Short mmCIF file of C-alpha atoms in Angstrom, two decimals:
data_model
loop_
_atom_site.label_atom_id
_atom_site.label_comp_id
_atom_site.label_asym_id
_atom_site.label_seq_id
_atom_site.Cartn_x
_atom_site.Cartn_y
_atom_site.Cartn_z
CA MET A 36 25.60 -3.21 -8.38
CA SER A 37 22.88 -1.17 -8.70
CA VAL A 38 19.85 -1.05 -6.12
CA ASP A 39 16.36 -0.60 -7.28
CA ALA A 40 13.29 1.08 -5.60
CA PHE A 41 12.25 -1.68 -3.79
CA GLY A 42 15.93 -1.87 -2.23
CA GLU A 43 16.44 -5.02 -4.36
CA SER A 44 19.56 -6.05 -6.53
CA GLU A 45 18.92 -5.91 -9.86
CA GLU A 46 21.00 -8.61 -10.93
CA HIS A 47 18.71 -11.47 -9.43
CA SER A 48 16.29 -12.39 -12.27
CA GLY A 49 12.49 -12.20 -11.39
CA LEU A 50 12.01 -15.82 -11.71
CA LEU A 51 14.94 -16.17 -9.04
CA LYS A 52 13.06 -13.65 -6.74
CA PHE A 53 9.24 -14.93 -7.43
CA SER A 54 10.49 -19.10 -6.78
CA SER A 55 12.77 -18.07 -3.58
CA ALA A 56 9.54 -16.42 -2.20
CA LEU A 57 7.06 -19.38 -3.28
CA PHE A 58 9.89 -21.61 -1.74
CA TYR A 59 9.28 -19.82 1.52
CA ALA A 60 5.37 -19.96 1.55
CA GLY A 61 5.29 -23.58 0.69
CA SER A 62 8.43 -24.36 3.59
CA SER A 63 6.23 -22.45 6.07
CA PHE A 64 3.08 -23.92 5.09
CA LEU A 65 4.49 -27.43 5.62
CA ILE A 66 6.43 -26.79 8.43
CA THR A 67 2.82 -25.63 9.81
CA VAL A 68 1.33 -28.74 9.29
CA VAL A 69 3.97 -31.14 10.67
CA ASN A 70 4.34 -28.75 13.92
CA LYS A 71 1.13 -29.03 14.35
CA THR A 72 0.99 -32.73 14.16
CA VAL A 73 3.72 -33.07 16.52
CA LEU A 74 2.42 -30.76 19.26
CA THR A 75 -1.22 -31.23 18.98
CA SER A 76 -1.82 -34.75 17.53
CA PHE A 77 0.97 -36.65 19.44
CA ARG A 78 0.73 -33.81 22.25
CA PHE A 79 4.39 -33.37 22.48
CA PRO A 80 5.26 -31.59 25.19
CA SER A 81 8.14 -29.35 24.64
CA TYR A 82 8.24 -26.23 21.88
CA LEU A 83 11.62 -25.74 22.83
CA CYS A 84 12.87 -29.05 22.41
CA LEU A 85 11.13 -29.25 18.70
CA GLY A 86 13.09 -26.04 18.04
CA ILE A 87 16.76 -27.60 19.33
CA GLY A 88 16.14 -30.59 17.20
CA GLN A 89 15.63 -28.23 14.05
CA MET A 90 18.81 -26.51 15.29
CA ILE A 91 20.92 -29.59 15.59
CA THR A 92 19.37 -30.66 12.21
CA THR A 93 20.74 -27.36 10.47
CA ILE A 94 24.37 -27.81 12.01
CA LEU A 95 24.59 -30.95 11.15
CA VAL A 96 23.29 -30.72 7.71
CA LEU A 97 25.61 -27.64 6.88
CA TYR A 98 28.62 -29.05 8.12
CA VAL A 99 28.30 -32.36 6.12
CA ALA A 100 27.97 -30.25 3.33
CA LYS A 101 31.04 -27.97 4.18
CA MET A 102 33.07 -31.35 5.02
CA ASN A 103 31.95 -32.68 1.14
CA LYS A 104 32.82 -29.18 -0.22
CA THR A 105 28.76 -29.30 -1.51
CA VAL A 106 28.70 -25.90 0.22
CA GLN A 107 31.26 -23.13 1.29
CA PHE A 108 31.03 -20.79 4.33
CA GLN A 109 33.92 -18.89 6.41
CA ASP A 110 35.40 -21.17 8.91
CA PHE A 111 35.11 -20.55 12.76
CA ASP A 112 37.07 -17.91 14.42
CA ARG A 113 36.39 -15.02 17.15
CA SER A 114 35.25 -12.61 14.46
CA ILE A 115 32.00 -14.59 13.89
CA PHE A 116 30.45 -13.16 16.94
CA PHE A 117 30.87 -9.74 15.90
CA LYS A 118 29.62 -10.71 12.12
CA ILE A 119 26.46 -12.33 13.23
CA PHE A 120 25.89 -10.05 16.32
CA PRO A 121 22.66 -9.38 16.92
CA LEU A 122 20.84 -12.26 14.81
CA PRO A 123 21.12 -14.72 17.48
CA LEU A 124 19.70 -12.46 20.13
CA LEU A 125 16.72 -11.52 18.03
CA TYR A 126 15.93 -15.08 16.88
CA VAL A 127 15.51 -16.40 20.80
CA GLY A 128 13.52 -12.93 21.22
CA ASN A 129 11.65 -13.81 18.26
CA HIS A 130 11.22 -17.75 19.21
CA VAL A 131 9.82 -16.39 23.05
CA THR A 132 7.66 -14.15 22.33
CA GLY A 133 5.89 -16.03 19.24
CA LEU A 134 5.30 -19.15 21.98
CA ALA A 135 4.35 -16.61 24.43
CA SER A 136 1.68 -15.03 22.43
CA THR A 137 0.41 -17.97 20.56
CA LYS A 138 -0.81 -19.40 24.19
CA LYS A 139 -2.23 -16.05 25.09
CA LEU A 140 -4.53 -15.24 21.42
CA SER A 141 -6.89 -17.25 19.19
CA LEU A 142 -5.08 -18.46 15.82
CA PRO A 143 -6.72 -15.69 13.72
CA MET A 144 -6.27 -12.91 15.97
CA PHE A 145 -2.45 -14.04 16.18
CA THR A 146 -2.59 -13.82 12.50
CA VAL A 147 -4.13 -10.51 12.07
CA LEU A 148 -1.75 -8.68 14.67
CA ARG A 149 1.13 -10.34 13.01
CA LYS A 150 0.85 -8.09 10.27
CA PHE A 151 1.98 -5.10 11.87
CA THR A 152 5.60 -7.20 11.46
CA ILE A 153 5.27 -5.61 7.80
CA LEU A 154 5.15 -2.08 8.88
CA MET A 155 7.85 -2.50 11.30
CA THR A 156 9.86 -4.35 8.59
CA MET A 157 9.56 -1.21 6.40
CA ILE A 158 10.37 1.41 8.88
CA LEU A 159 13.58 -0.70 9.69
CA GLU A 160 14.56 -0.90 6.17
CA VAL A 161 14.02 2.82 5.39
CA PHE A 162 16.44 3.47 8.73
CA ILE A 163 18.83 0.79 8.56
CA LEU A 164 19.32 -0.21 5.08
CA ARG A 165 18.43 3.32 3.62
CA LYS A 166 15.66 1.85 1.49
CA THR A 167 12.98 3.75 -0.34
CA PHE A 168 9.50 2.51 -1.87
CA PRO A 169 7.20 3.63 -4.23
CA ARG A 170 3.69 4.38 -3.29
CA SER A 171 2.05 1.70 -4.56
CA ILE A 172 3.98 -0.31 -2.21
CA VAL A 173 3.34 2.26 0.56
CA TYR A 174 -0.58 1.92 0.05
CA SER A 175 -0.46 -1.55 -0.06
CA VAL A 176 1.18 -1.94 3.24
CA VAL A 177 -1.42 0.69 4.87
CA ALA A 178 -4.06 -1.17 3.77
CA ILE A 179 -2.64 -4.53 5.61
CA VAL A 180 -2.13 -2.44 8.81
CA PHE A 181 -5.46 -0.88 8.37
CA GLY A 182 -7.20 -4.31 8.17
CA ALA A 183 -5.45 -5.30 11.04
CA ILE A 184 -6.80 -2.59 13.47
CA VAL A 185 -10.06 -3.08 11.89
CA ALA A 186 -9.93 -6.44 13.02
CA ALA A 187 -8.08 -5.88 16.31
CA SER A 188 -10.79 -3.60 17.06
CA SER A 189 -13.52 -6.06 17.56
CA ASP A 190 -11.56 -8.67 19.28
CA LEU A 191 -14.07 -9.99 22.08
CA ALA A 192 -11.24 -12.02 23.66
CA PHE A 193 -9.01 -9.06 24.17
CA SER A 194 -5.68 -10.29 26.22
CA MET A 195 -3.30 -7.33 26.94
CA GLU A 196 -0.71 -9.73 27.85
CA GLY A 197 -1.47 -11.55 24.38
CA TYR A 198 -1.07 -8.19 22.82
CA ILE A 199 2.16 -7.04 24.41
CA PHE A 200 3.93 -10.35 23.55
CA ILE A 201 2.69 -10.33 20.01
CA LEU A 202 3.89 -6.70 19.43
CA LEU A 203 7.25 -7.85 20.67
CA ASN A 204 7.26 -10.60 18.66
CA ASP A 205 6.59 -8.44 15.50
CA ALA A 206 9.16 -5.95 16.41
CA PHE A 207 11.89 -8.92 16.90
CA THR A 208 10.90 -10.87 13.54
CA ALA A 209 11.08 -7.33 11.89
CA ALA A 210 14.39 -6.90 13.26
CA SER A 211 15.71 -10.52 12.51
CA GLY A 212 14.61 -10.29 8.70
CA VAL A 213 16.22 -6.64 8.03
CA TYR A 214 19.76 -7.70 9.83
CA THR A 215 19.71 -11.11 8.07
CA LYS A 216 19.72 -8.79 4.86
CA LYS A 217 22.10 -7.04 6.27
CA LYS A 218 24.71 -9.84 7.02
CA LEU A 219 23.88 -11.57 3.66
CA ASN A 220 25.18 -8.28 1.94
CA ASP A 221 27.66 -6.89 4.26
CA GLN A 222 29.70 -9.31 6.04
CA GLY A 223 30.58 -12.21 3.46
CA LEU A 224 29.12 -15.02 5.78
CA GLY A 225 27.36 -15.85 2.87
CA LYS A 226 23.94 -17.93 3.10
CA TYR A 227 25.12 -20.89 4.39
CA GLY A 228 27.40 -19.00 6.97
CA VAL A 229 24.36 -17.14 8.31
CA LEU A 230 22.42 -20.29 8.85
CA PHE A 231 24.57 -22.40 10.55
CA TYR A 232 26.66 -20.00 13.08
CA ASN A 233 23.18 -18.56 13.81
CA ALA A 234 22.26 -22.27 15.03
CA LEU A 235 25.40 -23.16 16.58
CA ILE A 236 25.64 -19.82 19.02
CA ILE A 237 22.16 -19.96 19.95
CA ILE A 238 21.63 -23.88 20.64
CA ILE A 239 23.55 -23.97 23.79
CA PRO A 240 21.93 -21.34 25.69
CA THR A 241 18.33 -22.75 24.21
CA ILE A 242 19.44 -26.14 25.75
CA LEU A 243 19.79 -24.38 29.10
CA ALA A 244 17.26 -22.66 29.06
CA SER A 245 14.82 -26.12 28.24
CA ALA A 246 16.75 -27.85 30.74
CA PHE A 247 16.41 -25.13 33.45
CA THR A 248 12.53 -24.96 32.36
CA GLY A 249 12.04 -28.71 33.16
CA ASP A 250 10.82 -28.71 29.46
CA LEU A 251 14.42 -30.93 28.52
CA GLN A 252 12.82 -33.96 31.16
CA LYS A 253 9.21 -33.84 29.65
CA ALA A 254 10.43 -34.55 26.49
CA ILE A 255 13.18 -37.30 27.70
CA ALA A 256 9.81 -38.84 29.37
CA PHE A 257 7.50 -38.50 26.48
CA GLU A 258 6.25 -41.80 26.14
CA ASP A 259 5.88 -41.98 22.17
CA TRP A 260 9.46 -42.12 21.50
CA LEU A 261 8.87 -45.83 20.43
CA ASN A 262 6.20 -45.06 18.12
CA VAL A 263 7.34 -44.98 14.41
CA THR A 264 5.13 -42.42 13.13
CA PHE A 265 5.69 -40.13 15.89
CA VAL A 266 9.28 -40.37 15.41
CA PHE A 267 9.26 -39.94 11.88
CA CYS A 268 6.61 -36.61 12.13
CA PHE A 269 9.31 -35.16 14.74
CA LEU A 270 12.28 -35.99 12.15
CA MET A 271 10.45 -34.51 9.63
CA SER A 272 9.94 -31.59 11.81
CA CYS A 273 13.43 -31.04 12.40
CA PHE A 274 14.27 -31.23 8.82
CA MET A 275 11.51 -28.82 7.69
CA GLY A 276 13.03 -26.14 10.31
CA PHE A 277 16.05 -26.48 8.52
CA VAL A 278 14.29 -25.89 5.08
CA LEU A 279 12.68 -23.34 6.78
CA MET A 280 15.25 -21.15 7.83
CA TYR A 281 17.16 -21.98 4.55
CA SER A 282 14.07 -20.57 2.79
CA ILE A 283 13.89 -17.82 4.71
CA VAL A 284 17.39 -16.75 3.96
CA LEU A 285 17.10 -17.61 0.30
CA CYS A 286 13.88 -15.04 0.07
CA SER A 287 15.72 -12.35 1.74
CA TYR A 288 18.96 -12.81 -0.51
CA TYR A 289 16.80 -12.75 -3.68
CA ASN A 290 14.36 -10.28 -2.09
CA SER A 291 13.74 -7.58 0.19
CA ALA A 292 13.44 -8.16 4.38
CA LEU A 293 9.95 -6.63 3.28
CA THR A 294 9.13 -8.71 0.83
CA THR A 295 10.22 -12.30 2.72
CA THR A 296 7.73 -10.77 5.56
CA VAL A 297 4.66 -10.33 2.99
CA VAL A 298 5.11 -13.47 1.32
CA GLY A 299 4.76 -15.26 5.18
CA ALA A 300 1.64 -13.04 5.70
CA ILE A 301 -0.01 -14.18 2.75
CA LYS A 302 0.99 -17.79 3.80
CA ASN A 303 -0.86 -17.01 6.66
CA VAL A 304 -4.14 -16.46 4.63
CA ALA A 305 -4.99 -20.37 4.41
CA VAL A 306 -4.29 -20.35 8.14
CA ALA A 307 -6.28 -17.59 9.32
CA TYR A 308 -9.38 -19.07 7.57
CA ILE A 309 -8.94 -22.22 8.55
CA GLY A 310 -8.80 -20.96 12.27
CA ILE A 311 -11.99 -19.20 11.79
CA PHE A 312 -13.84 -22.64 11.63
CA VAL A 313 -11.48 -24.70 13.36
CA GLY A 314 -9.99 -24.37 16.80
CA GLY A 315 -12.82 -23.24 18.86
CA ASP A 316 -11.57 -20.25 20.19
CA TYR A 317 -12.29 -17.80 17.63
CA LEU A 318 -15.35 -15.38 18.31
CA PHE A 319 -16.92 -14.34 14.94
CA SER A 320 -17.65 -10.88 14.35
CA TRP A 321 -18.18 -9.47 10.73
CA LYS A 322 -15.92 -6.29 11.44
CA ASN A 323 -13.10 -9.12 12.55
CA PHE A 324 -13.66 -10.85 9.40
CA ILE A 325 -13.76 -8.07 7.45
CA GLY A 326 -10.38 -6.53 8.68
CA LEU A 327 -8.90 -9.85 8.40
CA SER A 328 -9.87 -9.81 4.32
CA ILE A 329 -8.29 -6.30 4.17
CA CYS A 330 -5.28 -7.65 5.27
CA MET A 331 -5.40 -10.34 2.92
CA SER A 332 -6.21 -8.21 -0.02
CA GLY A 333 -3.19 -5.84 0.74
CA GLY A 334 -0.90 -8.81 0.90
CA LEU A 335 -1.82 -9.67 -2.67
CA VAL A 336 -1.65 -6.33 -4.19
CA TYR A 337 2.01 -6.07 -2.64
CA SER A 338 2.90 -9.30 -4.29
CA TYR A 339 1.29 -7.89 -7.71
CA PHE A 340 3.33 -4.86 -7.63
CA THR A 341 6.60 -6.25 -6.40
CA PHE A 342 6.89 -9.04 -8.80
CA SER A 343 5.33 -7.35 -11.56
CA ASN A 344 7.65 -4.48 -11.24
CA SER A 345 10.76 -6.96 -10.67
CA GLN A 346 9.77 -8.45 -14.05
CA ALA A 347 9.57 -5.17 -15.89
CA ALA A 348 12.53 -3.89 -14.62
CA GLU A 349 14.30 -7.31 -16.08
CA GLY A 350 12.56 -6.67 -19.54
CA ASN A 351 13.58 -2.99 -19.64
CA LYS A 352 17.19 -4.05 -18.53
CA ASN A 353 17.16 -6.67 -21.21
CA ARG A 354 16.19 -4.36 -24.09
CA GLU A 355 19.16 -2.17 -22.78
CA GLU A 356 21.92 -4.88 -22.86
CA LEU A 357 20.32 -5.91 -26.33
CA LYS A 358 20.52 -2.08 -27.73
CA ILE A 359 24.30 -1.78 -26.65
CA HIS A 360 25.08 -5.04 -28.19
CA ILE A 361 23.89 -4.00 -31.46
CA THR A 362 25.70 -0.52 -31.25
CA SER A 363 29.03 -2.09 -30.32
CA ASP A 364 28.60 -4.38 -33.26
CA SER A 365 27.64 -1.96 -35.63
CA PRO A 366 29.99 0.94 -34.92
CA GLY A 367 29.28 2.98 -38.50
CA LYS A 368 25.73 3.14 -37.83
CA ASN A 369 23.71 5.30 -35.74
#
């Protein structure tokens, strides 16, 4: 199996790569809307318990699918811990630092500083996955990071604690994406095995952390459990949590970890610009707005080069296969 300049397998068609990226972007946007409804509109008190519900849904859906032989992945044994490590630790770190940084930063600044995940992912792919990138991709990533620096330089609501948490969150996200790609390629767990065992391993520590911090008690005592609308939104969030995790793994499987990260950044275009006008915690400045726009432009340029080169590579491969086919059928001709 050959690997192209983007570090992606050429056996996957451009349509699969683009479709999986679009599926991830749509899933990420929808779960943002649903989570916002549960946590803000209904004021559900626990992020952790919502995450636990999403993990339980993932485990149940995949277990039932495995029992019905709809999907296949490795049965549990002691080797699973070594095969899946360090994904569970990275997931927990990503979740905790993400929540902490969300509380400390305005939504647009959170979105801007998350762009450093892209640079970190590229660096980790070079050192861990031994990938190389063409100049067009490197330049677009540099533009994204430059825009983030410009935007952050004018942050009038500066919070050192918030910046530390968001940069840690960037590092955890980048490492999680790269190691997910590595596990999909190296360990034989497959897409569904990575999802199932990652959720299975981290759910118990998450429940214990929720109980220790008092979040579990607050969630149990929540007054709207008899509200049909809230229950529907809560269950929808749990199901969308599974869909999001599946879409991330699927996008990473058909694309590179870097492409998955950039797609997530592009999805944040709508979130960032909406946050400028909605929320009340954004202090407008032209430097910040211009930097934000540079970030988004760089992300769109990256997407153009990635998927246009993918389509070109697929076309060249098809022409090469056709040429070989004609030659083999006509041995007497040049």
